[in-house]
PDB file of C-alpha atoms and ligand atoms in Angstrom:
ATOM      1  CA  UNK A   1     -35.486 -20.231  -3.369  1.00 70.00           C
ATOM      2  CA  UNK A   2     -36.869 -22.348  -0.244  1.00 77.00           C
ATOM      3  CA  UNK A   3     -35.523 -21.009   2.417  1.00 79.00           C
ATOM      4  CA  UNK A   4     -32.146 -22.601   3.904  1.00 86.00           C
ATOM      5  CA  UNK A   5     -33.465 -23.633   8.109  1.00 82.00           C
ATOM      6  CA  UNK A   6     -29.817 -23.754   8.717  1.00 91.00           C
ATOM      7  CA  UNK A   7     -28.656 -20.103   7.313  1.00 93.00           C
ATOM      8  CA  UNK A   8     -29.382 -17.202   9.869  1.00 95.00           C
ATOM      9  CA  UNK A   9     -30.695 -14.421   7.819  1.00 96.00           C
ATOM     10  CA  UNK A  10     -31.436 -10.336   8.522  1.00 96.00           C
ATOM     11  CA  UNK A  11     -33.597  -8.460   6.330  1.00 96.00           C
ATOM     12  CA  UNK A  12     -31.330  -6.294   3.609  1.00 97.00           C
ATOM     13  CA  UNK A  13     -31.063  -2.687   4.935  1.00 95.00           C
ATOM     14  CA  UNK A  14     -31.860   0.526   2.428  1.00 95.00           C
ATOM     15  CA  UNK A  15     -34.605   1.068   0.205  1.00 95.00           C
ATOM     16  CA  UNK A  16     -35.206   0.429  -3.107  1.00 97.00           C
ATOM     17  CA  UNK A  17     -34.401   3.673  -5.143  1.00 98.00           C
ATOM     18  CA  UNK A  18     -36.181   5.231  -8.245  1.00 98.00           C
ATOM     19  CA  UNK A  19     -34.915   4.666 -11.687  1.00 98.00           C
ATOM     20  CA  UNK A  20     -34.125   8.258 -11.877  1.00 98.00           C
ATOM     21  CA  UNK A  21     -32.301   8.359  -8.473  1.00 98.00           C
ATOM     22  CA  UNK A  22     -30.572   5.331  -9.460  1.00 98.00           C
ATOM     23  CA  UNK A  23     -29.215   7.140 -12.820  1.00 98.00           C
ATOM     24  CA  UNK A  24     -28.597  10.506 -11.028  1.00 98.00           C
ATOM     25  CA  UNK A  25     -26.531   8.603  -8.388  1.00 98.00           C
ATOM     26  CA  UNK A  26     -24.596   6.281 -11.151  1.00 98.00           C
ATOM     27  CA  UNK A  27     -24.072   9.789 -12.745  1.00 98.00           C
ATOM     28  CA  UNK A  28     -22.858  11.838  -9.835  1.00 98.00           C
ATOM     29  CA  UNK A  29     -20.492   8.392  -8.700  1.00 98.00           C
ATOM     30  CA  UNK A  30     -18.863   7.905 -12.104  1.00 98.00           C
ATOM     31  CA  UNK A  31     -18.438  11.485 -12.652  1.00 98.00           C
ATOM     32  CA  UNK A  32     -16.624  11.977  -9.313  1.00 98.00           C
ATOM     33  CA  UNK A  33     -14.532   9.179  -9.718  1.00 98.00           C
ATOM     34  CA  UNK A  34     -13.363  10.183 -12.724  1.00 98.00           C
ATOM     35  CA  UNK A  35     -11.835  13.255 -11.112  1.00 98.00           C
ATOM     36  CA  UNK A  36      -9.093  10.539  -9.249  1.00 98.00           C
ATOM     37  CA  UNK A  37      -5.919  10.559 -10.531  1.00 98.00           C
ATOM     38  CA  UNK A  38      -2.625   8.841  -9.096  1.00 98.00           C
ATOM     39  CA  UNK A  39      -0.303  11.204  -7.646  1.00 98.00           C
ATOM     40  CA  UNK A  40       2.930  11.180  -6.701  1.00 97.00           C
ATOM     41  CA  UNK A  41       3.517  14.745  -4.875  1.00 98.00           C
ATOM     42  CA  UNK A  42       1.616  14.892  -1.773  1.00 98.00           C
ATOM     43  CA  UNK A  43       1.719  17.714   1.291  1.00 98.00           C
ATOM     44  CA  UNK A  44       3.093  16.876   3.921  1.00 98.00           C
ATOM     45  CA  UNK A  45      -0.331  18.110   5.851  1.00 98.00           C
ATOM     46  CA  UNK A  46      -1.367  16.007   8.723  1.00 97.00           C
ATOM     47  CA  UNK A  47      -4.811  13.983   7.746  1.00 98.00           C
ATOM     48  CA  UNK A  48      -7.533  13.244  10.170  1.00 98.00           C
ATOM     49  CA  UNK A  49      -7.037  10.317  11.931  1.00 98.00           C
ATOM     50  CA  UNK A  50     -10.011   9.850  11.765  1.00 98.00           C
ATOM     51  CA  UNK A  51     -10.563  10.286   7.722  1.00 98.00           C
ATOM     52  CA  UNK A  52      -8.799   7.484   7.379  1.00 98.00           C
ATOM     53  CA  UNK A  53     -10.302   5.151   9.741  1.00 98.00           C
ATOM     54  CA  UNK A  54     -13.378   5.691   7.898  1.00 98.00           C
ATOM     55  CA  UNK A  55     -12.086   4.954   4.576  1.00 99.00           C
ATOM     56  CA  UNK A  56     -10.380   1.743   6.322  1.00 99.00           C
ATOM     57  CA  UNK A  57     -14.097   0.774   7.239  1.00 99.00           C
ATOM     58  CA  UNK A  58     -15.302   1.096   3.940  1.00 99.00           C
ATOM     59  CA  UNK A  59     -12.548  -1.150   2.774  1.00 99.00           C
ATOM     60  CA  UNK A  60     -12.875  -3.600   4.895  1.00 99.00           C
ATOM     61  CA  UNK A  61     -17.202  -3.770   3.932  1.00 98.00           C
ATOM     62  CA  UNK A  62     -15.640  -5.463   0.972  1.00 98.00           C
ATOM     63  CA  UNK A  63     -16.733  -8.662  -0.081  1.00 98.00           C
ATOM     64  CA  UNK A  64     -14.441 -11.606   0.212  1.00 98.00           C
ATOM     65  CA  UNK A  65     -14.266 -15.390  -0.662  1.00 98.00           C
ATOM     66  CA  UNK A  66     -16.664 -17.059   2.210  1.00 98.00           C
ATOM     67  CA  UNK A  67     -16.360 -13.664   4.064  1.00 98.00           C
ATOM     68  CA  UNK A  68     -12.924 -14.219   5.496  1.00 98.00           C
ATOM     69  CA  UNK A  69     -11.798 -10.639   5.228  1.00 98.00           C
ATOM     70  CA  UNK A  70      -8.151 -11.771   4.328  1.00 98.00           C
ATOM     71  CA  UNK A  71      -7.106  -8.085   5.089  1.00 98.00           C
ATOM     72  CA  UNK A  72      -5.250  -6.175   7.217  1.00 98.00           C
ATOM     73  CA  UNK A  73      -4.201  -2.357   6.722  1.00 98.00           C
ATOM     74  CA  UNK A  74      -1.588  -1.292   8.918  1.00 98.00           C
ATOM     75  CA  UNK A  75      -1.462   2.845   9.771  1.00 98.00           C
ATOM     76  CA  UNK A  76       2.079   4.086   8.899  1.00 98.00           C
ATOM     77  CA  UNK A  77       2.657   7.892  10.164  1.00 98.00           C
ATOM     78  CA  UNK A  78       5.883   7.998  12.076  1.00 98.00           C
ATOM     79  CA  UNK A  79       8.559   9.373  10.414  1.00 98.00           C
ATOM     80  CA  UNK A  80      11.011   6.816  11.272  1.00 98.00           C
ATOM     81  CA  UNK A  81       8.873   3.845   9.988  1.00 98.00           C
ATOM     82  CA  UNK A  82       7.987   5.638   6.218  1.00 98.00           C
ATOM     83  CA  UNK A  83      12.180   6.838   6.337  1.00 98.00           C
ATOM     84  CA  UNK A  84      12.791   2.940   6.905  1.00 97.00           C
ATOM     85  CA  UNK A  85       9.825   1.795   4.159  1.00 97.00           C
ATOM     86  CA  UNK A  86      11.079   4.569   1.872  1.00 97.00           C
ATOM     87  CA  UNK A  87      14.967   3.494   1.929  1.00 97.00           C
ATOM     88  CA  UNK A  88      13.863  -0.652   1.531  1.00 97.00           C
ATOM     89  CA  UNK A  89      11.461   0.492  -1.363  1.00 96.00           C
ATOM     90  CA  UNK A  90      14.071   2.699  -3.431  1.00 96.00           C
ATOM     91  CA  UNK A  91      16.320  -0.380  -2.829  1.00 95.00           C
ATOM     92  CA  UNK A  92      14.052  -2.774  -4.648  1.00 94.00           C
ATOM     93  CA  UNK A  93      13.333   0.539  -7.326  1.00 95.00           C
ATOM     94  CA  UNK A  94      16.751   0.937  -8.230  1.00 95.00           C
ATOM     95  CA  UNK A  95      17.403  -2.674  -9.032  1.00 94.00           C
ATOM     96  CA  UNK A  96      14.086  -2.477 -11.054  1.00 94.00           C
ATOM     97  CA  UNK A  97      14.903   0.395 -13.115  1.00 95.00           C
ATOM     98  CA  UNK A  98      18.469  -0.036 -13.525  1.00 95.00           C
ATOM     99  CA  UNK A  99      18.388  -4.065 -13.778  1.00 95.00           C
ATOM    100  CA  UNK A 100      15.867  -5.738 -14.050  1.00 95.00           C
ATOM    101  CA  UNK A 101      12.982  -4.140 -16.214  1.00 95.00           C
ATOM    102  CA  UNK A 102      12.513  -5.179 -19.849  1.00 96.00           C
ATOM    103  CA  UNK A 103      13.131  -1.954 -22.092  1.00 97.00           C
ATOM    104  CA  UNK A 104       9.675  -2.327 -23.078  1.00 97.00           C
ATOM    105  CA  UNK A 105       8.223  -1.929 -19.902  1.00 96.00           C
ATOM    106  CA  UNK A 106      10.882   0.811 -19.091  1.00 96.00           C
ATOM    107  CA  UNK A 107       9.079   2.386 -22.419  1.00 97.00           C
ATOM    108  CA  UNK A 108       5.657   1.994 -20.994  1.00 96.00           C
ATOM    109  CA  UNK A 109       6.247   3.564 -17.650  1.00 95.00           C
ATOM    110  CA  UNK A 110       7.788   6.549 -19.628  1.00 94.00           C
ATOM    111  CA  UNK A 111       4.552   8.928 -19.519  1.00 93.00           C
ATOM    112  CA  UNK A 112       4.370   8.287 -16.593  1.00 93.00           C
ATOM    113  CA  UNK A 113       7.497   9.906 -15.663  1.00 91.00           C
ATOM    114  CA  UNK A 114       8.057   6.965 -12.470  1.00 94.00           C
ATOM    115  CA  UNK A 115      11.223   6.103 -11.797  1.00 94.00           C
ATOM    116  CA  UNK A 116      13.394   5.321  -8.796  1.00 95.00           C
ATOM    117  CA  UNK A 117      13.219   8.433  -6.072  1.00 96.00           C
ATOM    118  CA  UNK A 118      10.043   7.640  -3.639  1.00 97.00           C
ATOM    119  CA  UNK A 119      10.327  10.593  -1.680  1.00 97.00           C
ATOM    120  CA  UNK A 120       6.487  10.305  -1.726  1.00 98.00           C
ATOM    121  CA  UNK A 121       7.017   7.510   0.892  1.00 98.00           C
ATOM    122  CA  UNK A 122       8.196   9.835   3.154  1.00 98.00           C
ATOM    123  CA  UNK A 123       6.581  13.232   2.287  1.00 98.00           C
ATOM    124  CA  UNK A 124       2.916  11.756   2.413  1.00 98.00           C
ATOM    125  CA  UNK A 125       1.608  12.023   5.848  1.00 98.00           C
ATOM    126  CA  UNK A 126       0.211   8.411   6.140  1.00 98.00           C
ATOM    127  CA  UNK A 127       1.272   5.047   4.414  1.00 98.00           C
ATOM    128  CA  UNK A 128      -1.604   2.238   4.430  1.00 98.00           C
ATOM    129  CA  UNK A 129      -0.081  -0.339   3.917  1.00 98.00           C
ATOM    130  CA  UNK A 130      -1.879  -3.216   2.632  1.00 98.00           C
ATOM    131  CA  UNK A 131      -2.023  -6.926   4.096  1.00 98.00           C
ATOM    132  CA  UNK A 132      -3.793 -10.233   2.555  1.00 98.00           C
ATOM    133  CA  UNK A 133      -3.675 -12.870   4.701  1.00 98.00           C
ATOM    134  CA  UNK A 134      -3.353 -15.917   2.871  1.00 97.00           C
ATOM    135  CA  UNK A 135      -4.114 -19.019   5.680  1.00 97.00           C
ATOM    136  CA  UNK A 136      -6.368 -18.649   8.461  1.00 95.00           C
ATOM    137  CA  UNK A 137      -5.383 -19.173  12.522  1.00 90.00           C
ATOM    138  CA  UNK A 138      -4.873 -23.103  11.984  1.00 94.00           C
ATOM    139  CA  UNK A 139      -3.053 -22.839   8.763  1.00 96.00           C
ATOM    140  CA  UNK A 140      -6.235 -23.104   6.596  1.00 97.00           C
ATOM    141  CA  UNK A 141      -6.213 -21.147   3.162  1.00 97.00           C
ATOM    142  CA  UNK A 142      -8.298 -18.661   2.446  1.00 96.00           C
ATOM    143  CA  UNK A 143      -9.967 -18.334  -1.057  1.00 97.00           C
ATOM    144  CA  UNK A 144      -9.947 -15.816  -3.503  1.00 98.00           C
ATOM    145  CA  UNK A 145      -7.314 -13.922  -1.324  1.00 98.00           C
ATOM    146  CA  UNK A 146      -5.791 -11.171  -3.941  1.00 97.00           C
ATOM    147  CA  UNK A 147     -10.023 -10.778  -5.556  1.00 98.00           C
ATOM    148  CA  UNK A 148     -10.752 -10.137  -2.191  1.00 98.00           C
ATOM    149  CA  UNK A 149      -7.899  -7.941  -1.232  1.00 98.00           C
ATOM    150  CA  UNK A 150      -8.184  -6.249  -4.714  1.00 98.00           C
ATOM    151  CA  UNK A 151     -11.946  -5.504  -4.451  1.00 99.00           C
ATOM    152  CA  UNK A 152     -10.986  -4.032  -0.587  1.00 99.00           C
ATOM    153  CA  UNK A 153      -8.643  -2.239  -2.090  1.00 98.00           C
ATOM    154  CA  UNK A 154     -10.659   0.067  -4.876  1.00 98.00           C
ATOM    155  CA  UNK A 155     -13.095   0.614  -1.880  1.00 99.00           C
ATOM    156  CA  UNK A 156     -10.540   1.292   0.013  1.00 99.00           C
ATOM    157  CA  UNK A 157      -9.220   3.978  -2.938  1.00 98.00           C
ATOM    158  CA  UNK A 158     -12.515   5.107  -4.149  1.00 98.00           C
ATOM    159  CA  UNK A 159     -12.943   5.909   0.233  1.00 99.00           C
ATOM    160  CA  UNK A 160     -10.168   8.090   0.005  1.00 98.00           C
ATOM    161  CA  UNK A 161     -11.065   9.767  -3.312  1.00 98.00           C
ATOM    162  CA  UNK A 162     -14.518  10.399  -1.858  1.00 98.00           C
ATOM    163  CA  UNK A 163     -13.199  11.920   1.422  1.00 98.00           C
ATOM    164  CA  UNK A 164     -10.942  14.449  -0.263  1.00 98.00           C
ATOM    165  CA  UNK A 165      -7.525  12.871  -0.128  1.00 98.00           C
ATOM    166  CA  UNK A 166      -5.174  11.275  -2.596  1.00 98.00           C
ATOM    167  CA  UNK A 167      -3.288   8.349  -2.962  1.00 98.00           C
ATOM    168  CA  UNK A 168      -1.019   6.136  -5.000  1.00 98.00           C
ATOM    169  CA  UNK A 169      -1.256   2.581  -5.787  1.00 97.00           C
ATOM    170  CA  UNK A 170       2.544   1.704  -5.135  1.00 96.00           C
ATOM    171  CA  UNK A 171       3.755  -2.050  -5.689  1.00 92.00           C
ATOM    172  CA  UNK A 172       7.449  -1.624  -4.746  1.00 89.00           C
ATOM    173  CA  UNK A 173       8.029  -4.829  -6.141  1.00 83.00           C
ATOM    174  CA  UNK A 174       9.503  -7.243  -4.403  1.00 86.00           C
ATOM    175  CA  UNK A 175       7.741  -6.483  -1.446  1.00 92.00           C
ATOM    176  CA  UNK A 176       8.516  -8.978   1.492  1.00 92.00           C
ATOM    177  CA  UNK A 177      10.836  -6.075   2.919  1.00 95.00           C
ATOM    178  CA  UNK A 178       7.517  -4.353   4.645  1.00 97.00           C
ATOM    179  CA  UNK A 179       6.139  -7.604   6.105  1.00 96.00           C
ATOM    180  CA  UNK A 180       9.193  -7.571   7.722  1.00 96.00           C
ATOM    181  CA  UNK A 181       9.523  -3.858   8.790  1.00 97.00           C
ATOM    182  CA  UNK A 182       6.411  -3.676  10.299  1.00 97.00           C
ATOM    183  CA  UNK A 183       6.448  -6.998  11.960  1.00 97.00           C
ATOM    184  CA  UNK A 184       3.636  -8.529   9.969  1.00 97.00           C
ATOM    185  CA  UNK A 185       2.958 -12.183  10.990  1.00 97.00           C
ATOM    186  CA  UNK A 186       4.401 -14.914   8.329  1.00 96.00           C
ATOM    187  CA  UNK A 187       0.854 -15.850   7.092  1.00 97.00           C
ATOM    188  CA  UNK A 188       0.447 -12.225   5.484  1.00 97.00           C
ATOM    189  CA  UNK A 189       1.718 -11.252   2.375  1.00 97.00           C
ATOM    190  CA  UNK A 190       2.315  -7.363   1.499  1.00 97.00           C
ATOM    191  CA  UNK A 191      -0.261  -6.433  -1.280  1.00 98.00           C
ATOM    192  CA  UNK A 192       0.211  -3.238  -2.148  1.00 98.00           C
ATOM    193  CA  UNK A 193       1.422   0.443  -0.326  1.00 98.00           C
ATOM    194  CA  UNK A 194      -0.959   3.571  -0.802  1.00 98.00           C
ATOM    195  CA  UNK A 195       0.694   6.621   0.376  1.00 98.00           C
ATOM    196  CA  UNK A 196      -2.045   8.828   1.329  1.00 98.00           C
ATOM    197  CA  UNK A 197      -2.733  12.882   1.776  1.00 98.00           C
ATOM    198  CA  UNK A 198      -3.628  16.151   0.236  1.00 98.00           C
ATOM    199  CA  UNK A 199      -1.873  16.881  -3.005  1.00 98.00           C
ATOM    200  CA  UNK A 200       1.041  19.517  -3.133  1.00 98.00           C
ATOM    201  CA  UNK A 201      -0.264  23.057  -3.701  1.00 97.00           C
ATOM    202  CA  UNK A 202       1.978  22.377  -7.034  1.00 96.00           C
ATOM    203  CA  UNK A 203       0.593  19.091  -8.137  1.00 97.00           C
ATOM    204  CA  UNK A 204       1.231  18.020 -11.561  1.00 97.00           C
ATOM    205  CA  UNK A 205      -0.024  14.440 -13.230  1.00 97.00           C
ATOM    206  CA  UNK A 206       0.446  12.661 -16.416  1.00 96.00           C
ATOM    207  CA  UNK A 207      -1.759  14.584 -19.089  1.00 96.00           C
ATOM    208  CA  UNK A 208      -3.152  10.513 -20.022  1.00 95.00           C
ATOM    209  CA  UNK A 209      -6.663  10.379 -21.199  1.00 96.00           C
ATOM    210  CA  UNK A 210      -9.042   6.953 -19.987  1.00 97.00           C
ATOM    211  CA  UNK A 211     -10.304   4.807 -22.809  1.00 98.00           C
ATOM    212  CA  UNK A 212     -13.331   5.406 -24.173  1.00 98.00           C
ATOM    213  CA  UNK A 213     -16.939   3.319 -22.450  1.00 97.00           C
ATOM    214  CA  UNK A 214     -17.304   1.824 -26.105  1.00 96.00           C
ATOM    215  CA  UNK A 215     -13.746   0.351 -25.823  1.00 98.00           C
ATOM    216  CA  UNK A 216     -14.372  -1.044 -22.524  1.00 98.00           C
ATOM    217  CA  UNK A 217     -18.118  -1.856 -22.400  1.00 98.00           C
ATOM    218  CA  UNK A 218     -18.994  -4.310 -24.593  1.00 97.00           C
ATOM    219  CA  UNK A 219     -22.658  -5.482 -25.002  1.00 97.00           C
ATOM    220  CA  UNK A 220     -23.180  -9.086 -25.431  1.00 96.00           C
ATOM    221  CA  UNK A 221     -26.739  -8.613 -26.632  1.00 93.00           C
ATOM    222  CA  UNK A 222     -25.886  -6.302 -29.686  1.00 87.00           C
ATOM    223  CA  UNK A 223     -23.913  -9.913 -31.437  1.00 83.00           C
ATOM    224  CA  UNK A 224     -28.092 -10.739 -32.337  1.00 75.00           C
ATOM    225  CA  UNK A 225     -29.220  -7.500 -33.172  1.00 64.00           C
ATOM    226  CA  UNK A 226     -29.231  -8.011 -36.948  1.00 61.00           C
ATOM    227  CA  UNK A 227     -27.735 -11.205 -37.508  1.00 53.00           C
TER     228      UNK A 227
HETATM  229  N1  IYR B   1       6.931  -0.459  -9.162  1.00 50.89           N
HETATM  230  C1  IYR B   1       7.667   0.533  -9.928  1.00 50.89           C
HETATM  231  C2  IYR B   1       7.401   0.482 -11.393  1.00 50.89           C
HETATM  232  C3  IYR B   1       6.020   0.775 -11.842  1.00 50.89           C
HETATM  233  C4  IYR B   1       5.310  -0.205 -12.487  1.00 50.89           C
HETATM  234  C5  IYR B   1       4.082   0.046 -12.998  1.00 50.89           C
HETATM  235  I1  IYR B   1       3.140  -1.392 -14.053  1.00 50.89           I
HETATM  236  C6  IYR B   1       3.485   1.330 -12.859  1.00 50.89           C
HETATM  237  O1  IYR B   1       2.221   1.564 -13.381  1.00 50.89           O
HETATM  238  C7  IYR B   1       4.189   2.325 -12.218  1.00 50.89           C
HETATM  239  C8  IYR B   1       5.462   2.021 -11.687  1.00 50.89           C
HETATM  240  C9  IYR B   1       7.441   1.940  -9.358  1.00 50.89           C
HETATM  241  O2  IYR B   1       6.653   2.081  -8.425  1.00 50.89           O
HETATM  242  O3  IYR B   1       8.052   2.881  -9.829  1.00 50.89           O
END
């Protein structure tokens, strides 16, 4: 490709590994992600501030439509914001489970043992909650918002994973009540709320399996062979 005179460029940092590195590294990386698991009974153990401020960075490396960055995580650790977020979010829980699921998905979420009690919102020492901002200072939109959020957001989760600490992807669901708890300017909309912290010393989670790679990889190439 000719180069564009009117796109400033940098070189690309990092060096080009070995094909052995690069399958040692894809080993090591999808092994140790396979070790996350949701969970939903955290210690109430104080995390670095720090920790997470890192794993915030990572997140927010993500790419994005036209690199807006339509994201903003907000901190939650005081005990009277996650008592506030907890009651709003058990509101919107109960109405769920008692209302206004289908029995089907009520069936679905049973292995999972969820249900309407989010004491995690307040035992968890740190709530990130999750922004996307979906219009720009002058009203513009922003593309791709919830790809880009969602691609922020598994950094943002594998970050966490990688750093020692757990969290849970929680979409109390409706969720305008946190944009207005925590004061969140009307272009933003609440994506999703990861409570965040070391497990309990008695941690249990759902004994679920993952699908197999052969049900989820597919190889386009393998239509030919023999055809
Ligand atoms: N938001 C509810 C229900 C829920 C829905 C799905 I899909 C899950 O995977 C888990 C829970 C809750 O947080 O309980």
């Amino acid at each position: 490709m000719a180069p564009d005179p009117d796109v400033r460029t940098r070189p690309l940092s990092g060096r080009r590994l070995t094909p052995e590195e690069s399958r040692e590294r894809a080993g090591a990386f999808a092994r140790e992600m396979a070790t996350r698991r949701s969970v939903r009974a955290f210690s109430p153990a104080a995390v670095p501030d720090e920790v997470l401020e890192r794993c915030v960075a990572a997140a927010a490396s993500a790419p994005s439509g036209a690199n807006k960055q339509p994201w903003k995580f907000v901190l939650v650790t005081g005990a009277r914001d996650k008592r506030r977020i907890r009651e709003a979010a058990e509101a919107e829980e109960r109405a769920f489970y008692r209302e206004r699921a289908p029995r089907r998905w009520l069936d679905d979420l049973a292995p999972l043992g969820t249900d309407e009690n989010k004491e995690f919102l307040e035992v968890a020492p740190a709530l990130i909650a999750v922004f996307a901002e979906v219009t720009g200072p002058a009203g513009e939109r922003h593309y791709y918002v919830s790809e880009s959020v969602g691609i922020a957001v598994g950094f943002l989760i594998a970050a966490l994973h990688h750093a020692g600490l757990c969290t849970l992807t929680h979409t109390p669901s409706p969720m305008r009540f946190l944009r207005e708890l925590l004061g969140r300017p009307a272009n933003e909309r609440a994506y999703v709320l990861l409570p965040v912290g070391y497990p309990a010393e008695d941690c249990r989670v759902p004994d679920i399996e993952r699908k197999p790679l052969s049900d989820v990889l597919i190889r386009a190439d393998a239509r030919e062979d023999g055809a």
